[in-house]
């Protein structure tokens, strides 16, 4: 099913309620949308008539059509919807987005960008603007949103012509992360990343490669573990694959992970195998989520809350003009030093 | 502002695009909603004409009006929207809700139930059904939702006639929690709770009172700390107030908290004051969020994920009939034993 069940019944109109209650159409309308303008007794009479007839109030969709805007901000996510309520990085971004949306009295509508019906879902969404979170460059839902000619703001990536993209310098930040692990004396390297179909993760890969190659590392010897999702289980599984090599080697390995969540999975794998961090294995994440601090994870810190705020402000037209990259900072903790 | 900025411009219609591209209205419509039915070349011609004219596709609101349903599930929250993306209990509930919504190809729209415009927001929301999370009994947004005569499902509370309420036996669960701290030898008691305007928290208070009074405790000597929000800072602040009494007393104190998040704040206050848990202070929470286990918090476990799933199924008509209370279980950990 793609819609909620709708019960078919003779359609009761505002006029029916007005005549049953002996008031004007405007009084019925005001009883719903501006109750403070109607005497309490009159409103009670209207509501009693509405209840008897089974009338549910003026159609919000018809009202929206007259007004020309919906007061709703659409959010396109590239994964199952529950991700928004479990991933700490997505959570920080969404808190920033919703703080601004609430200030502007906008509701937030969450839509999946993936799946066969994504394009139809975007075309059907009654929203005034879209914000996207880390979508693939050729995501059909993103392209459908752009074709609708409502404001679209991308976070992370991609950078499409005419579409503002709120992001950080992923290449530069990851280059510095790679230089850090080389400076700490690690001699073998592996990468764990979410989908490389997404620009933000290709940029991070590019940054690590530049940093390692500048230090003379042969990139063809760096194992790249690409995973279909961003959660701890994926990081744990990739971590065990990498540790198969670590335990049979005399060299010190460093893992560069595209998100803290993946990095925390790698750290868990090291604990399960009894491999000493940072002596035998170093781990660097990206994001600086709350748990990175308690876990002692070295990471690239970015302010996802502020990026979410900027996306909402741009989507609602409060901020315009060219975007500037948000700052990042390498935070060195126990996992590499 | 209550809507996103809309640029006024001469309105371009589907007919304009059809005549510019030299195709039928249906071909333009299909190019947007069923691109697989249109030859790639034809669709490109349509999109080029649309781009030149500045046409953004058929109006989703008009389409929704024709179809009679929106494919959107509305969620009414009793706090600022960002709460949904930070509170672990709300997160578990929302993951369950969104797993089911995604299965049914429904989008999720999050609305604030609070504030002066809440009633208008509910009347204007283009949704097919509402789910509410722990709203006050007289919440105006909830009453507006019920008046709209679309399906409404309450989680936690209140129990309104004709409106299914998905919840647990809060009175019984808290009575058992109170009996537990008495059995553990605590002799002085305090309560930390979120707003008592919400039925679910009044029920928990009632349960603690019954359990303590059954053990001969004078309820008038139990300090009730009611807080306006549910976060760790509120729990920390209430915890320090309680600890002011604990440190000057020879008796063993137990704190009964309405949520784990508040209880974790109380535990943090005890750490800051160097008060021994469980020797001098016992703490019991409610929910069994993930951090309760790592913190060693005794708590009442409930499955908020399953409750979220049931709310979505009831809102979409997949489940009907009377509700049954979800089970709870007292999980005893280091904070009381």
XYZ file of C-alpha atoms in Angstrom:
674
model
C 0.000 0.000 0.000
C 1.205 3.521 -0.564
C -1.557 5.441 1.209
C -3.412 5.090 4.449
C -6.868 3.574 4.257
C -9.535 6.124 3.445
C -13.129 5.323 4.323
C -15.549 6.164 1.529
C -18.613 8.021 2.772
C -20.951 10.729 1.483
C -18.853 13.879 1.571
C -20.006 16.306 4.272
C -19.197 19.914 3.432
C -18.636 23.086 5.382
C -22.014 24.292 4.047
C -23.795 21.291 5.580
C -22.345 22.112 8.996
C -23.103 25.831 8.631
C -26.758 25.193 7.858
C -27.133 22.538 10.587
C -25.635 24.913 13.179
C -27.438 27.972 11.803
C -24.232 29.976 11.304
C -22.237 31.326 8.354
C -19.582 29.397 6.430
C -16.971 31.779 7.843
C -18.012 30.961 11.403
C -17.566 27.240 10.743
C -14.185 27.896 9.145
C -13.084 30.112 12.048
C -14.246 27.529 14.579
C -11.505 25.268 13.238
C -8.658 27.565 12.348
C -9.179 30.700 14.497
C -11.272 29.552 17.476
C -10.411 32.736 19.394
C -12.572 34.711 16.933
C -15.716 32.697 17.692
C -17.815 32.897 20.870
C -17.331 29.734 22.928
C -21.040 28.884 22.794
C -21.193 29.314 19.029
C -18.118 27.174 18.542
C -19.630 24.444 20.704
C -22.773 24.492 18.546
C -20.649 24.225 15.393
C -18.605 21.346 16.806
C -21.737 19.510 17.961
C -23.234 19.830 14.463
C -19.929 18.695 12.931
C -19.785 15.690 15.254
C -23.355 14.702 14.411
C -22.712 14.941 10.672
C -19.263 13.333 10.897
C -17.488 16.396 9.478
C -13.739 16.549 10.117
C -13.003 20.195 9.336
C -11.878 22.046 6.208
C -9.552 20.013 3.980
C -5.955 20.943 4.778
C -4.912 20.022 1.263
C -7.448 22.364 -0.352
C -6.343 25.129 2.021
C -2.719 24.534 1.092
C -3.567 24.717 -2.601
C -5.238 28.111 -2.120
C -2.359 29.453 -0.062
C 0.356 28.218 -2.433
C 2.688 26.860 0.220
C 2.662 23.967 2.643
C 4.751 25.123 5.623
C 6.610 21.815 5.412
C 10.315 21.197 4.889
C 11.104 17.863 3.191
C 14.165 15.872 4.210
C 15.508 13.233 1.807
C 17.524 10.464 3.472
C 19.547 7.880 1.583
C 18.732 4.987 3.886
C 15.803 3.465 5.706
C 13.989 6.128 7.726
C 14.923 4.665 11.142
C 18.544 5.665 10.472
C 17.561 9.246 11.349
C 16.685 8.125 14.868
C 19.683 5.903 15.558
C 22.810 7.303 13.890
C 24.511 9.890 16.127
C 25.924 11.891 13.201
C 22.574 12.084 11.423
C 21.039 12.948 14.797
C 23.266 15.993 15.323
C 22.533 17.226 11.802
C 18.792 16.709 12.256
C 18.747 18.467 15.628
C 20.278 21.522 13.971
C 17.816 21.303 11.091
C 14.790 20.920 13.357
C 15.826 23.683 15.773
C 15.685 26.081 12.833
C 12.530 24.520 11.389
C 10.744 24.838 14.740
C 11.811 28.489 14.997
C 10.234 29.113 11.599
C 7.105 27.126 12.611
C 7.794 24.620 9.844
C 6.931 20.947 10.094
C 9.550 18.449 8.972
C 8.678 15.619 6.598
C 11.118 12.732 6.321
C 11.243 10.841 3.015
C 13.325 7.904 1.823
C 15.356 8.777 -1.244
C 15.984 5.105 -2.044
C 13.794 2.395 -3.528
C 11.791 2.051 -6.738
C 9.087 4.576 -5.760
C 11.480 7.319 -4.644
C 10.880 9.546 -7.665
C 7.088 9.362 -7.313
C 7.428 10.012 -3.579
C 9.367 13.214 -4.244
C 6.908 14.357 -6.918
C 3.987 13.734 -4.553
C 5.497 15.315 -1.444
C 3.546 18.380 -0.293
C 6.602 20.356 0.805
C 7.994 23.817 0.006
C 11.671 22.834 -0.128
C 13.966 19.823 0.186
C 17.106 19.240 2.224
C 19.134 16.129 1.367
C 21.568 14.241 3.573
C 24.613 12.589 1.912
C 22.847 11.371 -1.238
C 24.584 9.661 -4.161
C 25.421 12.006 -7.041
C 22.905 10.348 -9.364
C 20.210 9.704 -6.762
C 16.899 9.713 -8.695
C 15.005 11.317 -5.811
C 17.501 14.190 -5.707
C 17.191 14.745 -9.455
C 13.380 14.662 -9.153
C 13.550 17.264 -6.372
C 15.723 19.560 -8.499
C 13.321 19.166 -11.446
C 10.437 20.328 -9.236
C 12.057 23.788 -9.083
C 11.496 24.212 -5.369
C 14.523 25.177 -3.239
C 16.883 22.212 -2.736
C 19.867 22.239 -0.364
C 22.348 19.335 -0.318
C 24.359 18.501 2.768
C 27.668 16.689 2.357
C 27.371 16.152 -1.385
C 26.809 16.314 -4.336
C 27.657 19.782 -5.637
C 25.110 20.271 -8.437
C 24.947 23.488 -10.471
C 22.585 25.990 -8.839
C 22.047 23.798 -5.756
C 23.800 25.009 -2.586
C 25.868 22.293 -0.887
C 26.625 22.652 2.834
C 29.739 20.647 3.652
C 33.360 20.639 4.869
C 36.717 20.238 3.112
C 36.633 16.432 3.191
C 39.741 16.012 1.034
C 41.892 18.332 3.159
C 40.629 16.968 6.483
C 41.340 13.362 5.500
C 44.721 14.250 4.086
C 45.674 15.621 7.512
C 44.298 12.469 9.194
C 46.524 10.323 6.951
C 49.560 12.499 7.695
C 48.835 12.067 11.412
C 48.894 8.244 11.363
C 52.101 8.260 9.303
C 53.679 10.631 11.845
C 52.596 8.285 14.656
C 54.744 5.542 13.113
C 52.101 3.286 11.577
C 53.428 1.530 8.466
C 50.427 -0.411 7.074
C 47.052 1.143 6.253
C 43.454 0.138 5.603
C 40.326 2.136 4.872
C 36.714 1.484 5.946
C 34.105 3.558 4.141
C 30.404 3.857 3.439
C 29.246 3.822 -0.207
C 31.710 5.373 -2.663
C 28.724 6.275 -4.858
C 28.375 9.257 -2.505
C 30.656 12.204 -3.210
C 31.449 12.942 0.409
C 32.980 9.470 0.851
C 34.883 9.589 -2.432
C 36.357 12.905 -1.249
C 37.461 11.360 2.045
C 39.084 8.462 0.195
C 40.849 10.950 -2.060
C 42.182 12.848 0.967
C 43.573 9.724 2.655
C 45.189 8.682 -0.616
C 46.868 12.053 -1.088
C 48.170 12.075 2.480
C 49.528 8.528 2.311
C 51.036 8.885 -1.164
C 52.735 12.134 -0.112
C 54.432 10.029 2.602
C 55.578 7.466 0.026
C 52.936 4.799 0.734
C 52.021 2.567 -2.226
C 48.236 3.071 -2.526
C 47.781 -0.306 -4.237
C 48.721 -1.926 -0.913
C 45.992 -0.095 1.009
C 42.901 -2.311 1.438
C 39.656 -0.376 0.865
C 36.666 -1.906 2.673
C 33.497 -0.357 1.259
C 30.294 -1.101 3.176
C 26.646 -0.736 2.114
C 25.536 0.901 5.356
C 26.812 3.073 8.169
C 26.483 1.231 11.452
C 28.634 -0.458 14.040
C 27.993 -3.969 12.698
C 29.509 -2.990 9.340
C 32.537 -1.501 11.118
C 32.893 -4.585 13.305
C 32.837 -6.905 10.307
C 35.364 -4.826 8.352
C 37.498 -4.594 11.505
C 37.689 -8.378 11.808
C 38.761 -8.659 8.155
C 41.562 -6.169 8.783
C 42.585 -7.825 12.059
C 43.074 -11.135 10.221
C 46.067 -9.388 8.616
C 47.174 -7.498 11.734
C 47.536 -10.571 13.953
C 49.794 -12.322 11.410
C 52.066 -9.317 10.925
C 54.891 -7.586 12.767
C 53.924 -4.172 11.372
C 51.743 -1.512 13.011
C 48.420 -1.004 11.194
C 46.282 2.133 11.018
C 42.617 2.119 9.979
C 41.124 5.272 8.476
C 37.321 5.162 8.786
C 34.838 7.406 6.963
C 32.602 7.795 10.031
C 32.989 7.436 13.798
C 30.297 4.759 13.824
C 32.382 2.557 11.506
C 35.530 3.357 13.536
C 33.806 2.369 16.799
C 32.993 -1.001 15.198
C 36.684 -1.453 14.324
C 37.655 -0.650 17.936
C 35.153 -3.247 19.132
C 36.717 -5.848 16.813
C 40.143 -5.043 18.299
C 38.792 -5.564 21.830
C 37.214 -8.869 20.790
C 40.537 -10.055 19.324
C 42.642 -8.716 22.198
C 44.692 -6.515 19.847
C 46.355 -3.570 21.600
C 45.159 -0.094 20.511
C 47.165 2.062 19.754
C 50.304 -0.133 20.001
C 49.407 -2.667 17.291
C 46.420 -0.915 15.687
C 45.581 2.782 15.287
C 42.060 3.960 14.391
C 40.838 7.352 13.123
C 37.168 8.237 12.598
C 35.238 11.186 11.188
C 32.487 13.354 12.785
C 33.411 13.469 16.511
C 30.113 12.076 17.778
C 29.614 12.005 21.555
C 30.798 8.417 21.976
C 34.100 9.196 20.216
C 35.250 11.014 23.343
C 34.368 8.261 25.830
C 35.886 5.639 23.498
C 39.114 7.670 23.138
C 38.755 7.730 19.353
C 40.995 10.040 17.324
C 38.743 11.696 14.766
C 38.051 14.605 12.437
C 35.610 16.857 14.288
C 32.925 18.684 12.333
C 29.867 20.575 13.560
C 26.950 18.684 12.033
C 24.458 20.630 14.171
C 25.594 23.919 12.584
C 25.444 22.368 9.111
C 21.858 21.242 9.774
C 20.972 24.764 10.895
C 22.442 26.279 7.737
C 20.548 23.819 5.522
C 17.222 24.830 7.110
C 18.037 28.534 6.803
C 18.963 28.175 3.144
C 15.918 26.023 2.353
C 13.636 28.668 3.863
C 15.410 31.529 2.082
C 16.784 33.136 5.273
C 20.337 32.625 4.012
C 21.328 33.031 0.379
C 24.548 33.446 -1.588
C 27.522 31.147 -2.021
C 28.232 28.516 0.632
C 31.459 28.448 2.655
C 32.914 25.175 3.871
C 32.422 24.543 7.575
C 35.661 24.053 9.543
C 37.095 20.704 10.678
C 39.675 19.860 13.320
C 41.751 16.720 13.948
C 41.149 15.596 17.560
C 43.916 13.236 18.700
C 42.940 10.719 21.398
C 44.068 7.338 22.758
C 43.254 5.347 19.609
C 46.381 6.672 17.853
C 48.648 8.088 20.566
C 6.956 33.275 9.298
C 4.837 30.174 8.995
C 5.566 29.225 5.391
C 8.620 29.077 3.203
C 9.121 31.942 0.792
C 7.233 31.475 -2.456
C 8.362 33.388 -5.501
C 5.480 34.957 -7.401
C 5.730 34.458 -11.142
C 3.359 33.940 -14.068
C 2.024 30.433 -13.535
C 3.341 27.984 -16.152
C 0.977 25.084 -16.776
C 1.301 21.544 -18.018
C -0.420 22.702 -21.217
C 2.298 25.294 -21.856
C 4.978 22.615 -21.626
C 2.990 20.177 -23.787
C 2.592 22.706 -26.588
C 6.221 23.887 -26.364
C 7.469 20.285 -26.568
C 4.882 19.258 -29.166
C 3.524 16.374 -27.073
C 0.270 15.546 -25.267
C -0.598 16.588 -21.707
C -0.401 12.925 -20.701
C 3.151 12.646 -22.015
C 4.225 15.639 -19.920
C 2.502 14.171 -16.865
C 4.100 10.758 -17.432
C 7.521 12.339 -17.905
C 7.327 13.370 -14.255
C 5.496 10.566 -12.509
C 6.026 7.493 -14.742
C 9.207 8.214 -16.727
C 9.517 4.535 -17.709
C 6.428 4.940 -19.926
C 8.006 7.711 -22.017
C 10.759 7.267 -24.612
C 14.025 8.724 -23.291
C 14.291 11.186 -26.191
C 10.729 12.408 -25.721
C 11.236 12.848 -22.002
C 14.403 14.858 -22.647
C 12.455 17.145 -24.989
C 9.750 17.613 -22.349
C 12.296 18.375 -19.623
C 14.155 20.829 -21.863
C 10.887 22.659 -22.587
C 10.012 22.627 -18.878
C 13.438 24.012 -17.965
C 13.139 26.788 -20.532
C 9.688 27.783 -19.290
C 10.592 27.337 -15.611
C 7.936 24.661 -15.037
C 8.424 22.539 -11.907
C 6.080 19.627 -12.610
C 2.461 18.875 -11.699
C 1.392 20.298 -8.324
C 1.703 17.592 -5.668
C -0.989 19.260 -3.601
C -3.523 19.214 -6.453
C -2.682 15.560 -7.092
C -3.202 14.749 -3.429
C -6.571 16.487 -3.452
C -7.718 14.370 -6.415
C -6.497 11.167 -4.824
C -8.028 11.871 -1.412
C -5.055 10.792 0.668
C -1.573 12.105 1.311
C 0.537 9.014 2.058
C 1.893 10.866 5.097
C 1.730 9.872 8.751
C 1.775 12.836 11.173
C 3.621 12.588 14.476
C 2.727 15.039 17.251
C 5.500 15.617 19.800
C 5.028 17.490 23.064
C 8.393 19.219 23.021
C 10.697 21.003 20.626
C 11.228 18.901 17.507
C 14.936 18.229 18.185
C 13.913 16.045 21.147
C 13.027 13.316 18.631
C 16.660 13.170 17.533
C 18.320 13.259 20.936
C 16.216 11.398 23.523
C 17.018 7.665 23.497
C 13.498 6.638 24.577
C 11.820 8.757 21.912
C 14.397 7.394 19.461
C 13.462 3.757 20.101
C 9.760 4.576 19.723
C 10.383 6.509 16.501
C 12.557 3.761 15.024
C 9.676 1.328 15.512
C 7.218 3.811 14.035
C 9.395 4.571 11.012
C 10.258 0.928 10.293
C 6.543 0.307 9.832
C 5.967 3.570 7.966
C 8.790 2.770 5.525
C 7.331 -0.704 4.938
C 4.025 0.921 4.010
C 5.829 3.512 1.824
C 4.529 6.303 4.051
C 6.449 9.496 4.714
C 6.622 10.730 8.288
C 5.809 14.333 9.172
C 6.924 15.601 12.569
C 4.865 18.384 14.161
C 5.192 20.235 17.455
C 2.078 19.869 19.581
C 3.081 22.814 21.780
C 3.005 26.560 21.247
C 0.308 29.058 20.301
C -0.017 27.911 16.672
C -0.272 24.190 17.441
C -3.990 23.957 16.659
C -3.619 25.681 13.281
C -0.608 23.483 12.512
C -2.667 20.342 13.099
C -5.577 21.653 11.019
C -3.206 22.508 8.170
C -1.175 19.299 8.205
C -1.581 17.302 4.984
C -1.515 13.897 6.674
C -3.816 10.860 6.691
C -3.462 10.009 10.387
C -1.776 11.213 13.574
C 0.321 9.408 16.165
C 1.016 11.286 19.403
C 3.863 10.762 21.856
C 3.177 11.349 25.581
C 0.941 14.417 25.187
C -0.838 16.167 28.055
C -4.476 15.121 28.491
C -5.776 18.532 27.410
C -3.200 19.191 24.703
C -4.943 21.495 22.179
C -3.139 19.910 19.221
C -4.359 16.463 20.265
C -7.942 17.710 20.581
C -7.659 19.383 17.154
C -6.404 16.109 15.662
C -9.345 14.191 17.128
C -11.783 16.805 15.773
C -10.372 16.292 12.271
C -11.830 12.753 12.283
C -8.745 11.153 10.814
C -7.289 8.141 12.656
C -5.453 9.198 15.845
C -3.354 6.844 17.980
C -1.943 7.980 21.344
C 1.182 6.453 22.801
C 1.690 6.543 26.562
C -1.372 8.647 27.328
C -4.072 9.985 27.405
C -6.829 7.400 27.047
C -9.555 9.319 25.191
C -12.851 7.687 24.184
C -12.583 6.131 20.726
C -8.833 6.837 20.466
C -6.574 3.782 20.851
C -3.800 4.278 23.416
C -0.671 2.120 23.140
C 1.001 1.947 26.546
C 2.100 -0.196 29.507
C 0.746 -0.686 33.037
C 2.587 2.315 34.476
C 0.897 2.127 37.887
C 1.698 -1.556 38.407
C 5.264 -1.280 37.101
C 6.090 1.642 39.405
C 4.442 -0.013 42.373
C 6.835 -2.941 41.916
C 9.784 -0.532 41.587
C 8.818 1.069 44.921
C 8.471 -2.334 46.591
C 11.952 -3.198 45.308
C 13.700 -0.198 46.905
C 11.889 -0.817 50.203
C 13.027 -4.464 50.099
C 16.605 -3.283 49.470
C 16.539 -1.459 52.810
C 16.226 2.166 51.702
C 14.310 4.233 54.253
C 13.973 7.702 52.672
C 12.499 8.359 49.227
C 12.376 11.056 46.562
C 10.778 11.217 43.137
C 12.011 12.929 39.949
C 9.432 13.227 37.187
C 8.657 14.960 33.922
C 5.432 17.018 33.691
C 2.552 15.696 35.797
C 0.174 17.254 33.251
C 0.860 14.097 31.234
C -1.128 11.012 32.243
C 1.735 8.585 31.863
C 3.749 10.434 34.528
C 0.801 10.834 36.884
C 0.313 7.058 36.609
C 3.952 6.413 37.493
C 3.680 8.725 40.501
C 0.528 6.893 41.568
C 2.332 3.536 41.336
C 5.284 4.670 43.462
C 2.895 6.117 46.025
C 0.909 2.883 46.278
C 4.060 0.797 46.650
C 5.575 3.043 49.313
C 2.351 3.514 51.276
C 1.765 -0.256 51.260
C 5.151 -0.490 53.017
C 4.080 2.081 55.622
C 5.942 5.084 54.183
C 4.377 8.496 54.914
C 3.850 9.944 51.407
C 3.923 13.515 52.725
C 7.622 12.985 53.494
C 8.441 11.993 49.907
C 9.839 14.968 47.951
C 8.407 15.155 44.416
C 10.704 16.979 41.974
C 8.709 17.783 38.838
C 10.744 19.031 35.863
C 9.602 20.847 32.701
C 11.697 18.719 30.357
C 13.185 15.260 30.014
C 16.941 15.504 29.741
C 20.038 14.780 31.759
C 20.487 18.394 32.894
C 17.072 18.327 34.589
C 17.959 15.034 36.301
C 21.337 16.398 37.374
C 19.775 19.496 38.903
C 17.087 17.514 40.749
C 19.766 15.054 41.865
C 21.817 17.824 43.489
C 18.728 19.071 45.351
C 18.128 15.573 46.712
C 21.805 15.054 47.572
C 21.729 18.197 49.724
C 19.513 16.119 52.043
C 21.388 12.842 51.593
C 24.787 14.175 52.668
C 23.373 15.582 55.917
C 21.541 12.380 56.858
C 22.377 8.962 58.272
C 19.550 7.298 56.362
C 19.734 5.513 52.989
C 17.883 7.378 50.221
C 16.241 5.947 47.106
C 15.310 8.068 44.073
C 12.493 6.884 41.803
C 12.796 8.569 38.396
C 10.130 8.697 35.682
C 12.646 8.135 32.864
C 16.143 6.685 32.537
C 17.408 10.008 31.210
C 16.402 11.754 34.452
C 17.835 8.842 36.489
C 21.172 9.063 34.643
C 21.325 12.746 35.617
C 20.789 11.785 39.275
C 23.610 9.212 39.035
C 25.870 11.902 37.592
C 25.051 14.195 40.529
C 26.003 11.379 42.938
C 29.355 10.951 41.165
C 29.989 14.701 41.315
C 29.258 14.727 45.060
C 31.177 11.520 45.781
C 28.081 9.828 47.238
C 28.257 6.021 47.152
C 25.671 4.287 44.931
C 24.001 1.980 46.017
C 25.261 2.179 49.636
C 24.050 5.713 50.435
C 21.793 6.362 47.429
C 19.705 3.990 45.294
C 18.346 5.042 41.882
C 15.634 3.454 39.706
C 14.730 4.638 36.195
C 12.103 3.783 33.599
C 12.488 2.662 29.932
C 15.740 0.617 29.905
C 17.482 2.693 27.248
C 20.854 1.416 26.012
C 22.906 3.529 28.420
C 21.009 2.131 31.430
C 22.918 -1.122 31.039
C 26.395 0.422 30.816
C 25.577 2.748 33.732
C 24.326 -0.169 35.870
C 20.951 1.516 36.344
C 18.088 -0.476 37.863
C 15.047 0.303 35.740
C 11.621 -0.708 34.467
C 12.192 -2.136 30.986
C 9.603 -1.548 28.281
C 9.806 -2.145 24.534
C 9.320 1.306 23.024
C 10.293 0.035 19.561
C 7.359 -2.428 19.589
C 5.009 0.298 20.834
C 6.100 2.547 17.950
C 5.448 -0.287 15.501
C 1.963 -0.854 16.888
C 1.132 2.865 16.674
C 2.044 2.934 12.959
C 0.054 -0.239 12.261
C -3.011 1.128 14.030
C -2.721 4.545 12.355
C -2.631 2.887 8.926
C -5.521 0.546 9.745
C -3.436 -2.659 9.625
C -4.293 -3.360 13.271
C -7.703 -2.643 14.782
C -9.612 -3.631 17.905
C -8.920 -2.988 21.574
C -5.340 -2.336 22.693
C -3.503 -4.582 25.157
C -0.901 -3.155 27.498
C 2.666 -3.966 26.517
C 4.656 -5.874 29.168
C 7.221 -4.349 31.548
C 9.962 -5.952 33.611
C 11.991 -4.683 36.584
C 15.700 -5.032 35.712
C 17.825 -4.899 38.882
C 21.383 -3.595 38.426
C 24.172 -1.997 40.499
C 22.311 1.243 41.248
C 20.158 -0.502 43.886
C 21.909 -3.773 44.749
